Short mmCIF file of C-alpha atoms and ligand atoms in Angstrom, two decimals:
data_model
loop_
_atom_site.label_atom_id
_atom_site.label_comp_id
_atom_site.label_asym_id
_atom_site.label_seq_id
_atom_site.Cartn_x
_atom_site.Cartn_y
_atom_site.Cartn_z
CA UNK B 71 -39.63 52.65 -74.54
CA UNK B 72 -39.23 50.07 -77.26
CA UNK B 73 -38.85 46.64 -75.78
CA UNK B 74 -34.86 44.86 -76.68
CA UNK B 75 -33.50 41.89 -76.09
CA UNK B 76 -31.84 41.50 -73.14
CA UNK B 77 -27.77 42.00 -73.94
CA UNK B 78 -25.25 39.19 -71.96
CA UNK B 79 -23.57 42.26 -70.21
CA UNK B 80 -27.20 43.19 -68.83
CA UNK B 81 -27.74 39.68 -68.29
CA UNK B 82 -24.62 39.12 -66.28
CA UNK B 83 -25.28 41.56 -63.95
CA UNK B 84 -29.45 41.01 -63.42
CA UNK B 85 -28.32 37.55 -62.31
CA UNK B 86 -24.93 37.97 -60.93
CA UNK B 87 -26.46 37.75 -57.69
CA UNK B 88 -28.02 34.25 -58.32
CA UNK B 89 -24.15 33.11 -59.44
CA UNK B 90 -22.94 30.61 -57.23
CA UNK B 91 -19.93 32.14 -54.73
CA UNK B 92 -20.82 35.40 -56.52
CA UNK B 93 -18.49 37.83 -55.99
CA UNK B 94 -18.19 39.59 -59.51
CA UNK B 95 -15.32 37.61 -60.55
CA UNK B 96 -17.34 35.00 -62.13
CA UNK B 97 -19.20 37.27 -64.17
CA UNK B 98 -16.03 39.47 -65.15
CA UNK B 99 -14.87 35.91 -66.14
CA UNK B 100 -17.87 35.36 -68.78
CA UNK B 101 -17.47 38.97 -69.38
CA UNK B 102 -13.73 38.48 -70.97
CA UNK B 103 -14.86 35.33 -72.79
CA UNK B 104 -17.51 37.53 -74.32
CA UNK B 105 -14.87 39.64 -76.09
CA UNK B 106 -12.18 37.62 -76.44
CA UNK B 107 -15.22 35.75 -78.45
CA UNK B 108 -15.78 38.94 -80.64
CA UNK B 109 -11.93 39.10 -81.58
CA UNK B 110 -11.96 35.53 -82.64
CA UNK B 111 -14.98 35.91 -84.34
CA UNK B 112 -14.03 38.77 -86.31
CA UNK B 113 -10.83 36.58 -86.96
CA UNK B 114 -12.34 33.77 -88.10
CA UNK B 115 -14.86 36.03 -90.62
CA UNK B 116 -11.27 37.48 -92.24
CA UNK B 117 -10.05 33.83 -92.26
CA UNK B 118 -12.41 32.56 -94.34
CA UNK B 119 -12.54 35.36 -96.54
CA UNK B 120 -8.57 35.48 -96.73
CA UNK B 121 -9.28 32.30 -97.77
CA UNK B 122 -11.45 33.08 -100.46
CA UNK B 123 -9.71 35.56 -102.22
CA UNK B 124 -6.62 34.12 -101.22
CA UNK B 125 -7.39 31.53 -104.19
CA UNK B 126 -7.12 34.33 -106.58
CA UNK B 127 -3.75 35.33 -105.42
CA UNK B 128 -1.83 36.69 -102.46
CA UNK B 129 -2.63 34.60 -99.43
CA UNK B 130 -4.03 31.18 -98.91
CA UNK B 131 -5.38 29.96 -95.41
CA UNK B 132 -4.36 26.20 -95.88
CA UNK B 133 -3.14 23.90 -93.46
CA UNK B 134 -0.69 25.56 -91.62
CA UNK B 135 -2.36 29.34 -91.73
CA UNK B 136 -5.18 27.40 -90.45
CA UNK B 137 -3.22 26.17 -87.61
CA UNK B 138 -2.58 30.00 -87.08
CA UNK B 139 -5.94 30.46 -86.49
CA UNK B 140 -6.31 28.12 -83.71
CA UNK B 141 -2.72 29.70 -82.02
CA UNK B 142 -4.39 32.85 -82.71
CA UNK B 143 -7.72 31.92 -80.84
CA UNK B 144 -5.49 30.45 -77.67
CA UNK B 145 -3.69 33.57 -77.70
CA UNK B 146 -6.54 35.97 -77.60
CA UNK B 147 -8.02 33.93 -75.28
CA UNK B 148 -5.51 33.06 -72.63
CA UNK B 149 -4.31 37.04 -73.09
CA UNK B 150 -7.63 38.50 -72.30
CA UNK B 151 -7.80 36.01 -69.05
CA UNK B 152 -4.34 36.94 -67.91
CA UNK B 153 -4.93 40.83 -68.56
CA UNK B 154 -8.29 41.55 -66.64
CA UNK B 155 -6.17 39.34 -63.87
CA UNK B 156 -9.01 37.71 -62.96
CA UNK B 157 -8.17 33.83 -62.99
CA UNK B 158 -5.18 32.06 -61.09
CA UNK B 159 -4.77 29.10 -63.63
CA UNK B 160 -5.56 28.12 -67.52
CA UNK B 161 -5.38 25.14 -69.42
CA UNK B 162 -6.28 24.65 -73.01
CA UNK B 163 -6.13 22.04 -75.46
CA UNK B 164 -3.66 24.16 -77.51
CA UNK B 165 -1.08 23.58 -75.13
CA UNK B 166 0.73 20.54 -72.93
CA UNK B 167 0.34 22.10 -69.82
CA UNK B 168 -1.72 24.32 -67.47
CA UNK B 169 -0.95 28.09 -67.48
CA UNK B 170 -0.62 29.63 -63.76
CA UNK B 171 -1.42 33.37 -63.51
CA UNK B 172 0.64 35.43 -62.17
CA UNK B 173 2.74 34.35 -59.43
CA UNK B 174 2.29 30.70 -58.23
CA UNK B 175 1.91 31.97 -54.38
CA UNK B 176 -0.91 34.62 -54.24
CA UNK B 177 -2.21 33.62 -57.92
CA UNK B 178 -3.62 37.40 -56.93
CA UNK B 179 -5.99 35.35 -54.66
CA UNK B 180 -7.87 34.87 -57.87
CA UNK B 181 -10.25 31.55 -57.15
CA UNK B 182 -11.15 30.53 -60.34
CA UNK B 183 -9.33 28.36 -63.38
CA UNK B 184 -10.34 28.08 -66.82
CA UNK B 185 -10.32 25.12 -68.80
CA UNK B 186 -10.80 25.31 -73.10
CA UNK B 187 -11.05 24.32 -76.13
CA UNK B 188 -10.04 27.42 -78.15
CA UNK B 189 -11.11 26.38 -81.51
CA UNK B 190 -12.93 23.31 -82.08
CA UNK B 191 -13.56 21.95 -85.28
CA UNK B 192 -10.88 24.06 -86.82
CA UNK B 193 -10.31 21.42 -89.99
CA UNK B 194 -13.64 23.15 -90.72
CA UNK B 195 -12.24 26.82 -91.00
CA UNK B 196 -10.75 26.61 -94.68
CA UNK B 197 -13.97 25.40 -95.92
CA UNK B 198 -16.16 28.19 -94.39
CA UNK B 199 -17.75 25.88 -91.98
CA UNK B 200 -19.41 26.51 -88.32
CA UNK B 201 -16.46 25.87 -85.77
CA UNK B 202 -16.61 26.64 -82.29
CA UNK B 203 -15.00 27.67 -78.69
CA UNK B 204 -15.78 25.55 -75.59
CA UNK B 205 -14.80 26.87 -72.33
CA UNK B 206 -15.40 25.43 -68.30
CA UNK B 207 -14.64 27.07 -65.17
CA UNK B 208 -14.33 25.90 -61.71
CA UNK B 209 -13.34 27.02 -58.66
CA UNK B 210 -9.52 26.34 -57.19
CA UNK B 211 -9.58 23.71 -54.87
CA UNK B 212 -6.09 24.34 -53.37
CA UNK B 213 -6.24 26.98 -50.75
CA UNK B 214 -6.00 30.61 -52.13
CA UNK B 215 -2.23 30.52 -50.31
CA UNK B 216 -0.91 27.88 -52.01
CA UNK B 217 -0.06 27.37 -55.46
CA UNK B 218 -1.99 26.32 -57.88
CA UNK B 219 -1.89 22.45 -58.93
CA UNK B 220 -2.97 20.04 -61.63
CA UNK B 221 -5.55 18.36 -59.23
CA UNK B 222 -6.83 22.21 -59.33
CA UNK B 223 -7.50 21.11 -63.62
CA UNK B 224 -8.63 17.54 -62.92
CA UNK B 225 -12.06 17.90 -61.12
CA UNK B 226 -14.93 16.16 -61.97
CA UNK B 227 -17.33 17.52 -64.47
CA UNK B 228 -19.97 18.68 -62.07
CA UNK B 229 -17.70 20.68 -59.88
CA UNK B 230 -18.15 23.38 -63.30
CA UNK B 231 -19.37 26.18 -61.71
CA UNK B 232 -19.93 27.74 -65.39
CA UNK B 233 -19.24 25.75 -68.76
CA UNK B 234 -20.47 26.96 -72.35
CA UNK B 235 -19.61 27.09 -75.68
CA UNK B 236 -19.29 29.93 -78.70
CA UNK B 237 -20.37 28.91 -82.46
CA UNK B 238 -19.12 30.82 -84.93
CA UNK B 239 -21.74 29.35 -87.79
CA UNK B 240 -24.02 31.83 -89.76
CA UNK B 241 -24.68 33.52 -86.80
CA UNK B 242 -22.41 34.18 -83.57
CA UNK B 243 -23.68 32.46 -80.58
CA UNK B 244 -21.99 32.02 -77.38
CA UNK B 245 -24.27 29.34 -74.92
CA UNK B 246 -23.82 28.97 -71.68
CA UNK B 247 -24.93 27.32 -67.83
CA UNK B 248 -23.74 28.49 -64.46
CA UNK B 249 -26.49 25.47 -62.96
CA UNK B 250 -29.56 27.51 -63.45
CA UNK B 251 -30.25 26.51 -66.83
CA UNK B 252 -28.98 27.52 -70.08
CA UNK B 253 -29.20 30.87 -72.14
CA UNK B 254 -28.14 31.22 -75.48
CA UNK B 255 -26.96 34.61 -76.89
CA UNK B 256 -26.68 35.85 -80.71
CA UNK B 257 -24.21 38.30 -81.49
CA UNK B 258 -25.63 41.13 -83.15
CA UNK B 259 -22.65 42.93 -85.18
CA UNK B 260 -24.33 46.39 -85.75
CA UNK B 261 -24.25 46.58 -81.60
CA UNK B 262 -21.07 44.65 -80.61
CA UNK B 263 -23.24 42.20 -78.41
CA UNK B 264 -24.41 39.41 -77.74
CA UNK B 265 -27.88 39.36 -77.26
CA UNK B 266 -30.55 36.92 -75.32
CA UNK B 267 -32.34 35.43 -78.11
CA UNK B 268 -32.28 31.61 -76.34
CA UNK B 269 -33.61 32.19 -73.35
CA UNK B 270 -33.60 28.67 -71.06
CA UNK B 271 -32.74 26.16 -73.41
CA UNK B 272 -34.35 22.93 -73.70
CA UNK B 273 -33.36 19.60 -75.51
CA UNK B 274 -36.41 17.53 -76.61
CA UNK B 275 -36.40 14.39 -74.40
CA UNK B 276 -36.56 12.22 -77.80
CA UNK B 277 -35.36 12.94 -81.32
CA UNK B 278 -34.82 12.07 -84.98
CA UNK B 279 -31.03 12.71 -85.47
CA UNK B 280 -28.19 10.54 -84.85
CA UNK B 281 -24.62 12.65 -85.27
CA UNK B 282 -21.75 10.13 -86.00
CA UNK B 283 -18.98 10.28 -88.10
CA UNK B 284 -19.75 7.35 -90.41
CA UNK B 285 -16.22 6.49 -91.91
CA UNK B 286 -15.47 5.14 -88.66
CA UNK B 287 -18.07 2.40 -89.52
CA UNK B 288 -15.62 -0.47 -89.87
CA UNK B 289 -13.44 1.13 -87.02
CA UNK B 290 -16.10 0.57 -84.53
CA UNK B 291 -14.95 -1.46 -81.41
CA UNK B 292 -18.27 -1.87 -79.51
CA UNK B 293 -21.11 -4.27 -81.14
CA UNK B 294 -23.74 -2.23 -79.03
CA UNK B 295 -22.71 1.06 -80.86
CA UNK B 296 -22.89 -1.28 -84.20
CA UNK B 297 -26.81 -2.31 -83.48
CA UNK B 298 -27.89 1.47 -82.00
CA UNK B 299 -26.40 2.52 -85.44
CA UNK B 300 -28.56 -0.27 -87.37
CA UNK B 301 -31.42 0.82 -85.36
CA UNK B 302 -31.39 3.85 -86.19
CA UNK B 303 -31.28 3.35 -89.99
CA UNK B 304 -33.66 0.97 -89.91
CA UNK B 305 -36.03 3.71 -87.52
CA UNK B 306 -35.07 5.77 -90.67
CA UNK B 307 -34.10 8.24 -88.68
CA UNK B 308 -31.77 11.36 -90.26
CA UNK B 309 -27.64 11.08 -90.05
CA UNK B 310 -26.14 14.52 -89.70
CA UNK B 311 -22.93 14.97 -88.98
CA UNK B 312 -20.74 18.41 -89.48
CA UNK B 313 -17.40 17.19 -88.03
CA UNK B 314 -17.20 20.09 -85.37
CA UNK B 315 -18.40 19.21 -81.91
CA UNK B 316 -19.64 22.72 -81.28
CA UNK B 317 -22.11 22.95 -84.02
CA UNK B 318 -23.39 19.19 -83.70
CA UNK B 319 -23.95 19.61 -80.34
CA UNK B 320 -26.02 22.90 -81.00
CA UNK B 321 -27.95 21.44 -84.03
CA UNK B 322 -29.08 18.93 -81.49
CA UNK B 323 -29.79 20.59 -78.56
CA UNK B 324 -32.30 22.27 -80.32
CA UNK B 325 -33.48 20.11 -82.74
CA UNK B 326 -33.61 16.87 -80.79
CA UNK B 327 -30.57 14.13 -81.40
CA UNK B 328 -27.69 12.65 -80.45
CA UNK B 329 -23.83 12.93 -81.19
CA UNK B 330 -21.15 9.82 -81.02
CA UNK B 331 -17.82 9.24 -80.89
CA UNK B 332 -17.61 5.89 -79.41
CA UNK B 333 -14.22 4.26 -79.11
CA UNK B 334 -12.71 2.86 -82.35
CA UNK B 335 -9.72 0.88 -83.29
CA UNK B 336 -7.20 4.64 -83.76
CA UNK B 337 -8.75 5.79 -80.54
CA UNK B 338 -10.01 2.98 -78.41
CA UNK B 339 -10.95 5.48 -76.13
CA UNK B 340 -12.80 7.52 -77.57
CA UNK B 341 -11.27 10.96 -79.79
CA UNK B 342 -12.93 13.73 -77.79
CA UNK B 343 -11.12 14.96 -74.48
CA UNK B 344 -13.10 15.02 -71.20
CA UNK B 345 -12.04 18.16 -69.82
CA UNK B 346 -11.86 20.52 -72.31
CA UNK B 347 -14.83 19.55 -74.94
CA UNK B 348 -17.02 16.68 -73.24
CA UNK B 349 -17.59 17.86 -69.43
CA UNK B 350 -18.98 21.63 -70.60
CA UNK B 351 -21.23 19.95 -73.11
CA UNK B 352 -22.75 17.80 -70.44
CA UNK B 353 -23.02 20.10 -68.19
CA UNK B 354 -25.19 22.21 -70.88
CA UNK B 355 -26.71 18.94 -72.13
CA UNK B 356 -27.93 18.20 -68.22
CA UNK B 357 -29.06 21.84 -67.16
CA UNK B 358 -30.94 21.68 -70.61
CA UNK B 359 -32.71 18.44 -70.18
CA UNK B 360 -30.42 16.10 -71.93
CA UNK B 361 -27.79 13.54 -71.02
CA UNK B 362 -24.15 12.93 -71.85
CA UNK B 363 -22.95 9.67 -70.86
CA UNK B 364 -19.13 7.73 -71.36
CA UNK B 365 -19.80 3.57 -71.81
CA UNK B 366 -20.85 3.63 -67.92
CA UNK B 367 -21.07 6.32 -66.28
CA UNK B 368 -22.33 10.43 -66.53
CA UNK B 369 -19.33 12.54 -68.15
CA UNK B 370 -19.95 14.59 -65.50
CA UNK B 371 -19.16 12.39 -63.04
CA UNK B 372 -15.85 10.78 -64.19
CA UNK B 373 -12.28 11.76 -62.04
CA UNK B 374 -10.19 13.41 -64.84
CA UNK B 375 -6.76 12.04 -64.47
CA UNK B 376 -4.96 14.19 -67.06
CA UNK B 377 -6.12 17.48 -68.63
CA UNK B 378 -5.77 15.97 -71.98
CA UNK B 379 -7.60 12.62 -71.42
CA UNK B 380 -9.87 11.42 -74.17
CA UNK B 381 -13.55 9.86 -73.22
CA UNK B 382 -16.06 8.15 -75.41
CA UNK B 383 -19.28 10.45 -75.78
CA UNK B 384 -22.53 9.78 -76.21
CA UNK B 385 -24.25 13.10 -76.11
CA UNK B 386 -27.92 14.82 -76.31
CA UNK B 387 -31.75 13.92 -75.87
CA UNK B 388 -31.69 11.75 -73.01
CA UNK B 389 -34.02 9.01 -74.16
CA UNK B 390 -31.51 8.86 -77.29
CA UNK B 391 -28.52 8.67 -74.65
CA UNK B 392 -29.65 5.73 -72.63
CA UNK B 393 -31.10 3.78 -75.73
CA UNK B 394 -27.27 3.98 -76.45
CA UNK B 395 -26.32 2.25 -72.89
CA UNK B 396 -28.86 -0.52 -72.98
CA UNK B 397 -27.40 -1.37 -76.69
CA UNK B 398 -24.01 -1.39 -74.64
CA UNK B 399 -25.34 -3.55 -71.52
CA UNK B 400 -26.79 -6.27 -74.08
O1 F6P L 129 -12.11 17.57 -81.24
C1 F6P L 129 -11.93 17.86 -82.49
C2 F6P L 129 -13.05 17.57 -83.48
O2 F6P L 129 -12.79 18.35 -84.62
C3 F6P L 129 -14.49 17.82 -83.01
O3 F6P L 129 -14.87 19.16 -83.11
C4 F6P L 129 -15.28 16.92 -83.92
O4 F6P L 129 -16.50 16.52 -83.36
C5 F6P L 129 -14.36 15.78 -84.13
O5 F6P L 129 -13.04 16.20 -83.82
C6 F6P L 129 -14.38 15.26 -85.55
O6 F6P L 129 -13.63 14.14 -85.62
P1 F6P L 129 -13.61 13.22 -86.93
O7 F6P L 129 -12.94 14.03 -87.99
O8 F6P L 129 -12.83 12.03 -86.54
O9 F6P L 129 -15.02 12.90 -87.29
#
């Protein structure tokens, strides 16, 4: 028989056994992110060419229709969570508060919650641009009796017991890491799947690419961030920077690199927020090799204190990532 490439649904269940707690729900967890991922995807595809045509005429995805499209995303995924019935709580950066599921008593003794970042990027979207979805998921710490609470949201980084992202560039790609390294999968549209084509990712313990947004150059609070920057100009290394997380992250992870966002003088603590976008990055970025570090301390180790705090992030090749923190110590 002709040799394939593994799919994620034969993936799932050749190492649903190796899951930590496995039990099935975990991988009927990835499962539903793996199509809500296909409806967004094919949503975002129609966006953008809405968008096109919409110049000559009829409709035009703009500001607001754009903002649709991130509703749109939260929707599909929040409703594909809520029907399979397999998690007790979600939060996402769409919305103010965490979601319970179903009955704050028996939460159907579901044990996981879901934390995400529908659409990231999305001021990319109208301008046909890679944007992606970033998801965590972690395990309820409340007792399966009693109802779900926000300290059940506001765990530390490394209590992910899965954490991934999708990128919706020129190809589909959802990545992810349940702790035994990271696999990334291409959707292939002429199947419907996603298949392994990034089998245990690396990131290159050095590289050539710094990923910072540079109008923020005069905004910059911290001198260290100002010499690192300097540094790297002068090591004439390359700037890239696409302006969503998702695919900066990805570029990279495989490439070699790192991506700012330090603190600056609009958000003096940094823009990105720890538990939606920054702790399943790290989490990928540390199964994979790399590092993702705040000022002080591993991302993955910081207390979250609200769903919707922000944290500086230095993220990627780990020699890039602690160059970073000795700029800060000096
Ligand atoms: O979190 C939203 C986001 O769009 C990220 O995807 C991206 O890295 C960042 O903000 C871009 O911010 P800025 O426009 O300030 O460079």
């Amino acid at each position: 028989m002709e040799e394939h490439n593994k799919t994620l649904g034969e993936f799932i269940i050749e190492n649903q056994t190796a899951f930590q707690y496995s039990s099935g729900e975990l991988s009927r967890i990835i499962n539903s992110i793996r199509l809500a991922a296909k409806v967004v995807n094919y949503k975002v595809n129609k966006a953008v060419l809405v968008d096109i045509t919409g110049a000559a005429g009829e409709q035009n995805i703009q500001g607001e229709d754009q903002q649709k499209l991130d509703v749109y995303a939260n929707e599909i995924f929040i409703q594909t969570l809520i029907n399979r019935e397999i998690v007790c709580g979600i939060a996402s950066e769409e919305n103010d508060d965490y979601i319970t599921v179903q009955g704050s008593d028996n939460c159907h003794n579901n044990k996981y919650v879901v934390l995400m970042d529908p659409l990231d990027g999305s001021s990319n979207i109208d301008v046909n641009v890679s944007i992606g979805t970033i998801f965590s998921i972690y395990k309820k710490q409340s007792a399966p009796s009693q109802p779900l609470t926000e300290k059940d949201f506001l765990q530390k980084g490394r209590q992910q017991v899965a954490g991934g992202y999708i990128l919706y560039g020129p190809s589909t790609m959802l990545v992810f890491t349940t702790g035994m390294g990271v696999n990334g999968f291409t959707y292939e549209s002429t199947l419907g799947e996603y298949v392994l084509s990034h089998p245990s990712m690396q990131c290159n313990e050095d590289g050539k690419i710094f990923s910072i947004n540079d109008g923020l150059t005069y905004d910059l609070v911290d001198q260290g961030i100002k010499d690192y920057l300097h540094e790297c100009r002068e090591q004439r290394m390359t700037g890239r920077y696409i302006g969503s997380l998702v695919a900066d992250f990805h570029r990279n992870l495989l490439k070699g690199g790192v991506f700012l966002y330090p603190p600056t003088t609009q958000y003096p603590n940094g823009k990105l927020r720890l538990t939606f976008e920054a702790n399943a990055l790290a989490f990928i970025a540390e199964q994979a090799g790399g590092l993702a570090k705040t000022h002080n301390e591993n991302i993955l180790d910081i207390q979250p204190t609200s769903i919707h705090q922000r944290v500086p992030l230095y993220i990627g090749s780990k020699k890039m990532v602690a160059r970073i923190q000795e700029k800060l110590r000096q």
